[in-house]
mmCIF file of C-alpha atoms and ligand atoms in Angstrom:
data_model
loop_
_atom_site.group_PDB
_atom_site.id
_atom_site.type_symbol
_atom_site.label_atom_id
_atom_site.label_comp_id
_atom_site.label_asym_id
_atom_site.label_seq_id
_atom_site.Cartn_x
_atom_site.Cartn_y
_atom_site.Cartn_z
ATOM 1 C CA UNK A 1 -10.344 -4.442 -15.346
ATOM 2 C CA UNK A 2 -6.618 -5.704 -15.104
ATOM 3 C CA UNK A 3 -4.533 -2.990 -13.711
ATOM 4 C CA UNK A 4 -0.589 -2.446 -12.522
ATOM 5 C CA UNK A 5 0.123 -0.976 -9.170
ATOM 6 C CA UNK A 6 2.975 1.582 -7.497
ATOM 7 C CA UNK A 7 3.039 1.273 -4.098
ATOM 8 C CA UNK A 8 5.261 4.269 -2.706
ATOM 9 C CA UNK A 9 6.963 2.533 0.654
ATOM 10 C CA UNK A 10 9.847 4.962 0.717
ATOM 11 C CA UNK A 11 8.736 7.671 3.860
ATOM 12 C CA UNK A 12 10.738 7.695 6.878
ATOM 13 C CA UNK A 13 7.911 7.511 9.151
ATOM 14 C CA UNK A 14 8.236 10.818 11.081
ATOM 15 C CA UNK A 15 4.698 11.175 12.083
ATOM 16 C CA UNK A 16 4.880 7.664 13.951
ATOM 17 C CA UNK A 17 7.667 8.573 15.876
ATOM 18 C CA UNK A 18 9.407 4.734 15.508
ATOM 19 C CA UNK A 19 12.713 5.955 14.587
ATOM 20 C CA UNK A 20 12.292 3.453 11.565
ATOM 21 C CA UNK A 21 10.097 3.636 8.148
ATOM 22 C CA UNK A 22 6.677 2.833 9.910
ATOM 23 C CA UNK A 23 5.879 0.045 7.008
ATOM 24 C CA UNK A 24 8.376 -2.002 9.373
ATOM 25 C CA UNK A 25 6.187 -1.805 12.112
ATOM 26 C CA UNK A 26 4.467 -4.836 12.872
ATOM 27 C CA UNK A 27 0.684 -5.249 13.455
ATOM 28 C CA UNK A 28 0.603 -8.504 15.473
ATOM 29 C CA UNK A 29 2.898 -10.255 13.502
ATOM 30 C CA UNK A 30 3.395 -8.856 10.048
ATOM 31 C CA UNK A 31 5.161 -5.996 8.913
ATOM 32 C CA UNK A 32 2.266 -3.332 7.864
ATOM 33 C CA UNK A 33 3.391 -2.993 4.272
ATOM 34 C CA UNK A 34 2.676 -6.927 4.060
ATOM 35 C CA UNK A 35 -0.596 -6.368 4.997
ATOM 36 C CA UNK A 36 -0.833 -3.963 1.819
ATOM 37 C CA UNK A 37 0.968 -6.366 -0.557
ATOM 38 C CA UNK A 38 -1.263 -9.462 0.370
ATOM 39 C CA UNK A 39 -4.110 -7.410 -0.778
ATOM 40 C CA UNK A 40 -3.042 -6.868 -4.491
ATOM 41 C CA UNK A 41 -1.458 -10.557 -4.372
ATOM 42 C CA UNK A 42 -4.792 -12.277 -3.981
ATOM 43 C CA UNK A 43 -6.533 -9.461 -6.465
ATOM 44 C CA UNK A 44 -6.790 -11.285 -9.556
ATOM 45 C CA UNK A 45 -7.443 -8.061 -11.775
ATOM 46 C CA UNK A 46 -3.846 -7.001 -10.000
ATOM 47 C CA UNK A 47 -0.807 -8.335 -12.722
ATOM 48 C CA UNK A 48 1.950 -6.618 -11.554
ATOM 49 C CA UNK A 49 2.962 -4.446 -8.365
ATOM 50 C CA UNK A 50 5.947 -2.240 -8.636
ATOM 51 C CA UNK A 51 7.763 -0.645 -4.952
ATOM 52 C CA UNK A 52 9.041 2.351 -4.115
ATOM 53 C CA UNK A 53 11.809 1.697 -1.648
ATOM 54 C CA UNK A 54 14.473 4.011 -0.249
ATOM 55 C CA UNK A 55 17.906 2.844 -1.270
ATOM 56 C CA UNK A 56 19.395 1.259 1.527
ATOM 57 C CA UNK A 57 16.132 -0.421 2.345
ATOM 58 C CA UNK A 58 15.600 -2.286 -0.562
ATOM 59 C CA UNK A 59 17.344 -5.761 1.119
ATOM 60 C CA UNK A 60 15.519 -5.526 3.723
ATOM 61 C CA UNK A 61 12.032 -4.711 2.222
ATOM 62 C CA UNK A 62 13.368 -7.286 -0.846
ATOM 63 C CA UNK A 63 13.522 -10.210 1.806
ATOM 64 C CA UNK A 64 10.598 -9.716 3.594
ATOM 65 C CA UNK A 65 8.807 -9.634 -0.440
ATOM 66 C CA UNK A 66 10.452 -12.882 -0.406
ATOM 67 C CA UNK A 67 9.358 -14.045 3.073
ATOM 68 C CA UNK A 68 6.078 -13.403 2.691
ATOM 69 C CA UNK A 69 5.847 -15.006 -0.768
ATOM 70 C CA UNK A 70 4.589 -11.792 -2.559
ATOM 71 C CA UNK A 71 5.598 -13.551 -6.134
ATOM 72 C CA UNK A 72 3.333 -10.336 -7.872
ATOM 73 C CA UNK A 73 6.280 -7.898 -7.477
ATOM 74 C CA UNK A 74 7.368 -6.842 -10.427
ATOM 75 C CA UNK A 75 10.253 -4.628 -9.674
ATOM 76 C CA UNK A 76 11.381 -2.123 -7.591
ATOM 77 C CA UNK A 77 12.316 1.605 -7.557
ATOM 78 C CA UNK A 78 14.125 4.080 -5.968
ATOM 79 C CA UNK A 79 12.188 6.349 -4.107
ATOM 80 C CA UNK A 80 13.216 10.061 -3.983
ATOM 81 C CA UNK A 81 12.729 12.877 -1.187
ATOM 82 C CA UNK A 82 9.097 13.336 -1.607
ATOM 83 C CA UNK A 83 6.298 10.824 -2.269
ATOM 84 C CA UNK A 84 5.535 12.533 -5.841
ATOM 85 C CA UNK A 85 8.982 11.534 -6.632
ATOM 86 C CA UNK A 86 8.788 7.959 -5.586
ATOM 87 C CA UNK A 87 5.307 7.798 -7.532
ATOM 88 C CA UNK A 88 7.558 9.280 -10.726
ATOM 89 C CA UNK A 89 10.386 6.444 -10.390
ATOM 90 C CA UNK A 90 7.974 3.675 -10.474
ATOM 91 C CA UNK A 91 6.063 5.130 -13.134
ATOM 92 C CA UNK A 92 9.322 5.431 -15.316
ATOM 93 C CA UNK A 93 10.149 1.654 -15.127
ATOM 94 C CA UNK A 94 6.924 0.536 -15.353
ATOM 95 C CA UNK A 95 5.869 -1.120 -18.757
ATOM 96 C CA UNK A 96 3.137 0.300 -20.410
ATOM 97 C CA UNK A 97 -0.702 -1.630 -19.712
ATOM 98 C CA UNK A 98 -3.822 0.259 -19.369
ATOM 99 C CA UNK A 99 -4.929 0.999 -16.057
ATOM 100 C CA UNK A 100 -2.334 2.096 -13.311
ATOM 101 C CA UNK A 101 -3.460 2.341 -9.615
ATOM 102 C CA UNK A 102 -1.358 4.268 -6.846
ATOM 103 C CA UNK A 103 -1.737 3.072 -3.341
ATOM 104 C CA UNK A 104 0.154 4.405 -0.218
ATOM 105 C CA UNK A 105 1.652 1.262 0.965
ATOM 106 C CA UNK A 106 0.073 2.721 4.463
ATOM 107 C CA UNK A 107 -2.844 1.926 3.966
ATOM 108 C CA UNK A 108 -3.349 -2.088 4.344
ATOM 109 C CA UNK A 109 -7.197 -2.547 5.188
ATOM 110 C CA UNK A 110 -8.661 -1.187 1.230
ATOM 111 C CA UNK A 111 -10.616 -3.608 0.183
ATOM 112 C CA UNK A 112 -10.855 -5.108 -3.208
ATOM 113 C CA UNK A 113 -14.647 -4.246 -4.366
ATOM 114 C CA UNK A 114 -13.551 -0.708 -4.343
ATOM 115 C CA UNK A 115 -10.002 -1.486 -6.177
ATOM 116 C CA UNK A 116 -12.168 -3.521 -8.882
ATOM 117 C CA UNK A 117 -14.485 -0.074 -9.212
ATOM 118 C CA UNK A 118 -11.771 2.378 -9.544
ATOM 119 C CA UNK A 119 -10.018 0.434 -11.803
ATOM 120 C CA UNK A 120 -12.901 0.174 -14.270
ATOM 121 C CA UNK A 121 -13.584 3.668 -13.821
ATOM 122 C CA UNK A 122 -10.068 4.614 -14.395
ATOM 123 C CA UNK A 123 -10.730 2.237 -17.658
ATOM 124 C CA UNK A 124 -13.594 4.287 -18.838
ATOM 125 C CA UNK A 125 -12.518 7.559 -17.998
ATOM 126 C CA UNK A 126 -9.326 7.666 -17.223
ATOM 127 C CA UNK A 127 -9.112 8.939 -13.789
ATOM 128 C CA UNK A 128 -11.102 7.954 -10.641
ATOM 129 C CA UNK A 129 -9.650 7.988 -6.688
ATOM 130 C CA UNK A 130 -11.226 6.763 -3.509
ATOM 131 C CA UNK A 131 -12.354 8.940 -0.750
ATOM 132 C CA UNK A 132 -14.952 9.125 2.000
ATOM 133 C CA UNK A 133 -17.438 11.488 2.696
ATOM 134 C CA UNK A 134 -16.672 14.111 6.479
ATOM 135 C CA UNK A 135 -18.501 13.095 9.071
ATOM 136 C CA UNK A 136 -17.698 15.620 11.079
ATOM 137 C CA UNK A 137 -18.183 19.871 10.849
ATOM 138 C CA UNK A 138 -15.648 21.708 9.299
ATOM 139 C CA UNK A 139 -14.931 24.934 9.450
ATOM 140 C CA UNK A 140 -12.227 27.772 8.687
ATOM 141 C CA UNK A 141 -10.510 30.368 11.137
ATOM 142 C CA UNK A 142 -8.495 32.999 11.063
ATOM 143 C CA UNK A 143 -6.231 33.536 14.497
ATOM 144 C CA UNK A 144 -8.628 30.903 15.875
ATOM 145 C CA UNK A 145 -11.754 32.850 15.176
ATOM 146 C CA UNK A 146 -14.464 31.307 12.707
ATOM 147 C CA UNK A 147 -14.776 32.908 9.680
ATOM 148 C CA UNK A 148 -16.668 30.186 8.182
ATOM 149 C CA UNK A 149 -18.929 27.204 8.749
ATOM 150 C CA UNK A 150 -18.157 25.346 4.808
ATOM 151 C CA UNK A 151 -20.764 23.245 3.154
ATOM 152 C CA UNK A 152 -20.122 19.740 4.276
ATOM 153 C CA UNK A 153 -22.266 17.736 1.371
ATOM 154 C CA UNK A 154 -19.854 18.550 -1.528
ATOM 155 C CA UNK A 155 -16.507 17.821 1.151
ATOM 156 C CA UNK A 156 -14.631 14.444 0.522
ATOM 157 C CA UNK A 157 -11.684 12.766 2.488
ATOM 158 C CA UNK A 158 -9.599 11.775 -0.517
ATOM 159 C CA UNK A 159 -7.603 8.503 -0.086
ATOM 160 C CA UNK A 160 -5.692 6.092 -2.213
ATOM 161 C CA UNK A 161 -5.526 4.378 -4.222
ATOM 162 C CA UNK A 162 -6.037 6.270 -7.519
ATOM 163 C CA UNK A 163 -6.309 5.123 -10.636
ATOM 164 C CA UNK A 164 -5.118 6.375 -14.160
ATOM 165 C CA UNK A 165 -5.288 5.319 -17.708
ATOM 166 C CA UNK A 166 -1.444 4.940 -18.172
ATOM 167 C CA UNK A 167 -0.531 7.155 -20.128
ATOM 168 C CA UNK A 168 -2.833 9.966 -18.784
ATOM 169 C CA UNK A 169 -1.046 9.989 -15.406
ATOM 170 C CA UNK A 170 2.363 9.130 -17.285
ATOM 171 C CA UNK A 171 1.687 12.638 -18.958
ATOM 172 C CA UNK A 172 0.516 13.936 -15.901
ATOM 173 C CA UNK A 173 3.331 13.186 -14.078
ATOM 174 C CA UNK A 174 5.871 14.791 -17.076
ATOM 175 C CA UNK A 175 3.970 17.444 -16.958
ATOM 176 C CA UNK A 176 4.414 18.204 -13.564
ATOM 177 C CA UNK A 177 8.321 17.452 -12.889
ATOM 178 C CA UNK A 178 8.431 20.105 -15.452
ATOM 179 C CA UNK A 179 6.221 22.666 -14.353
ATOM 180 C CA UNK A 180 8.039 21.566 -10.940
ATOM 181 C CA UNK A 181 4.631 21.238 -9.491
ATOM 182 C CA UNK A 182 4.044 19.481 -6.250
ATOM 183 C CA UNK A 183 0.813 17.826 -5.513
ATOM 184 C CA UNK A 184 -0.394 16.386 -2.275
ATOM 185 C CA UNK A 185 -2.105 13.108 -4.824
ATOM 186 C CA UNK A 186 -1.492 12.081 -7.914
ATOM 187 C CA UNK A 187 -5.115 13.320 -9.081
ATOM 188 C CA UNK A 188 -4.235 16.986 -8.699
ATOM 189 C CA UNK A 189 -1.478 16.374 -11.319
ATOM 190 C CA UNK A 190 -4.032 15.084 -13.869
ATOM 191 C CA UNK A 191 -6.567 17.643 -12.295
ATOM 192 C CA UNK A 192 -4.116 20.507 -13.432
ATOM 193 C CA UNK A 193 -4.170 19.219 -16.909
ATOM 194 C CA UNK A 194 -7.958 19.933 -16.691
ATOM 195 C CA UNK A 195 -9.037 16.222 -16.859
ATOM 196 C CA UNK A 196 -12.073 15.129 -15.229
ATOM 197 C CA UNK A 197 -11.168 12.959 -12.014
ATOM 198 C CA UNK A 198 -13.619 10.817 -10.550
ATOM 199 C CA UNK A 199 -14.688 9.607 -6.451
ATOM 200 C CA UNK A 200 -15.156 6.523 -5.990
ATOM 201 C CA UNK A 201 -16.967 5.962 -2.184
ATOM 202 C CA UNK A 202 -14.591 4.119 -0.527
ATOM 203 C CA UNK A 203 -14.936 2.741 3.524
ATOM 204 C CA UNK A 204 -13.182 4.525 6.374
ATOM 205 C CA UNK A 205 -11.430 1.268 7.238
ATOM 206 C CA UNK A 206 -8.966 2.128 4.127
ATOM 207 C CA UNK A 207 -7.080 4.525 7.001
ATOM 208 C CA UNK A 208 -3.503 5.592 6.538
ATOM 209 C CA UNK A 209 -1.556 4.696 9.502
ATOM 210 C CA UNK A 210 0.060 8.167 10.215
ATOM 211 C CA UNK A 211 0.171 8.445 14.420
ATOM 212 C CA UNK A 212 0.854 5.935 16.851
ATOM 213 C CA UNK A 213 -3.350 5.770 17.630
ATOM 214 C CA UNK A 214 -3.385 4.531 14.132
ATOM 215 C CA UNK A 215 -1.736 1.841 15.351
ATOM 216 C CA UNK A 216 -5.015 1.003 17.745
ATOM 217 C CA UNK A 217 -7.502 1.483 15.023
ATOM 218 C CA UNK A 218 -5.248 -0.956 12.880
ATOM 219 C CA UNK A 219 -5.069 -3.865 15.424
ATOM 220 C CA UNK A 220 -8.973 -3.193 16.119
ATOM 221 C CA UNK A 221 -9.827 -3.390 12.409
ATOM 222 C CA UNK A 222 -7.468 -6.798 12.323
ATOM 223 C CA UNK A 223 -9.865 -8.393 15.582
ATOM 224 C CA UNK A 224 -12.772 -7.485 13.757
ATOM 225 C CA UNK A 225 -11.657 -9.177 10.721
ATOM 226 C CA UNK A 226 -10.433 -12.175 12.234
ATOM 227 C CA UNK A 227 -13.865 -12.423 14.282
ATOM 228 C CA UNK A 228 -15.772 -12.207 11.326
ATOM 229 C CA UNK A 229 -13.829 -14.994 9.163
ATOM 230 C CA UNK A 230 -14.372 -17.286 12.319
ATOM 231 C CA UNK A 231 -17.887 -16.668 12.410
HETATM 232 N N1 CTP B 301 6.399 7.734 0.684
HETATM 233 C C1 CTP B 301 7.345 7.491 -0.316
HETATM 234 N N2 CTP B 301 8.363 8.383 -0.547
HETATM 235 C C2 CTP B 301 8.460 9.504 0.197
HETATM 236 C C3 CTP B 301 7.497 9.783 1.199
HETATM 237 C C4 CTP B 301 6.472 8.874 1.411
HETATM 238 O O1 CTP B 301 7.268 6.458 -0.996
HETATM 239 N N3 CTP B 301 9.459 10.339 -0.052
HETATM 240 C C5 CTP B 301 5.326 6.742 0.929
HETATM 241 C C6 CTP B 301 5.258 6.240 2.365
HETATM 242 O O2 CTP B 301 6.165 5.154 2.556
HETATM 243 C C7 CTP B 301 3.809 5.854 2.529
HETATM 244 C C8 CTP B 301 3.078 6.772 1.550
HETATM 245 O O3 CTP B 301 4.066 7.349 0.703
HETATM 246 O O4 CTP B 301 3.556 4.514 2.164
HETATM 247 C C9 CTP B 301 2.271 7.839 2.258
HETATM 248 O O5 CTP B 301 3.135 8.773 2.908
HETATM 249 P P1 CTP B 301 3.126 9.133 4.462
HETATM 250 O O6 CTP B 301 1.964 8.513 5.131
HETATM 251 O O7 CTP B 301 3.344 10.597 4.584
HETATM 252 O O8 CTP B 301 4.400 8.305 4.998
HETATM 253 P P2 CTP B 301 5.803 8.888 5.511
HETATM 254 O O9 CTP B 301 6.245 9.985 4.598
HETATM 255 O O10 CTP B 301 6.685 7.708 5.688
HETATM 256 O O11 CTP B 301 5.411 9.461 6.947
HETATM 257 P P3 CTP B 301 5.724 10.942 7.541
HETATM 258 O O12 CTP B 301 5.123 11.922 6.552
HETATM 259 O O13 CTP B 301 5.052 10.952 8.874
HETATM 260 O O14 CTP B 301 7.228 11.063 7.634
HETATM 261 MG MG1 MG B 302 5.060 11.810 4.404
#
């Protein structure tokens, strides 16, 4: 299934503590969001990607596109003060086409089977986003005490990307800039409309780098890679 993508790259990075947008950080020796850009480049279901940038970034991020030979990049938007509102900005300059995926531009190790399944779920459904399933025991507390030990089979760790039938999550989106609704994904927007949205099982390599130990896991999941290509 042929798809667009938005890749919001417009943060600031505060969790990483860089004192730059963390996309800029390097990973031996590309920037991260490269990493991310090279994925949907080789995709041949990808046709177009479309950026979120912040304003006074766009050069920068614009030459490194260049750099790095991402020739897929359709266009670029202006990313606003939360990552909702950079989704929104790409998703009002985008043409129409039938499937569009959202990807944090954080998150450079998803692989491409599970892009090629959510798309063609997104394609029969209309909405389906990648997660994992917890590994680990979860439970809730009030002023530290347990209160609760919660059911771990029917728990996902939801990721990006996500992927819509266009203009489902173009009438998601409306719908929420007018309800001035703020979602933490794009599939609680279509969620609130009462749509089904579906999980795709996705890898725990697809991590977002967030903290500086992100970092660590990044550069070990690169090594691993490399290893394996060699092999
Ligand atoms: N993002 C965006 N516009 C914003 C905020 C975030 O386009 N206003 C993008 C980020 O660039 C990132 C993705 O959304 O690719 C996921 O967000 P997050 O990991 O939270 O990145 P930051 O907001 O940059 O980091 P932090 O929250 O630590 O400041
Ligand atoms: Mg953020």
């Amino acid at each position: 299934m042929k798809y667009t993508v938005v890749l919001p790259a417009a943060g600031s990075g505060k969790r990483m503590k860089a004192n730059k947008n963390k996309l800029l950080l390097e990973l031996f020796d590309k920037p991260i969001f490269i990493y991310t850009l090279e994925v949907f480049q080789r995709d041949p279901n990808c046709e177009a990607i479309w950026l979120a940038v912040k304003d006074d970034e766009q050069e920068l991020i614009g030459n490194f596109v260049e750099k790095y030979g991402i020739y897929k990049v359709a266009g670029f938007a202006v990313g606003g003060a939360e990552r909702q509102d950079s989704v929104r900005a790409c998703l009002d300059m985008i043409p129409a086409c039938d499937v569009v995926l959202v990807h944090d531009a954080a998150r450079p190790f998803i692989d491409s089977d599970v892009i090629s399944r959510l798309a063609l779920e997104a394609g029969e459904s209309g909405a389906a986003i990648a997660g994992v399933r917890v590994k680990d025991t979860i439970k809730k507390a009030e002023a530290g005490v347990i209160t609760e030990t919660v059911e771990r089979d029917n728990l996902w760790i939801i990721q990006t990307p996500q992927a819509f039938d266009y203009s489902l999550i173009k009438r998601a989106a409306t719908a929420a800039s007018e309800a001035g609704f703020l979602g933490t994904d794009e599939a609680m927007l279509v969620e609130r409309l009462g749509h089904p949205v579906k999980i795709i099982e996705s890898n725990y390599e697809n991590v977002k780098m967030t903290t500086p130990d992100d970092l660590i896991y990044g550069k070990a999941i690169l090594e691993s890679r490399r290893q394996e290509e060699q092999q």
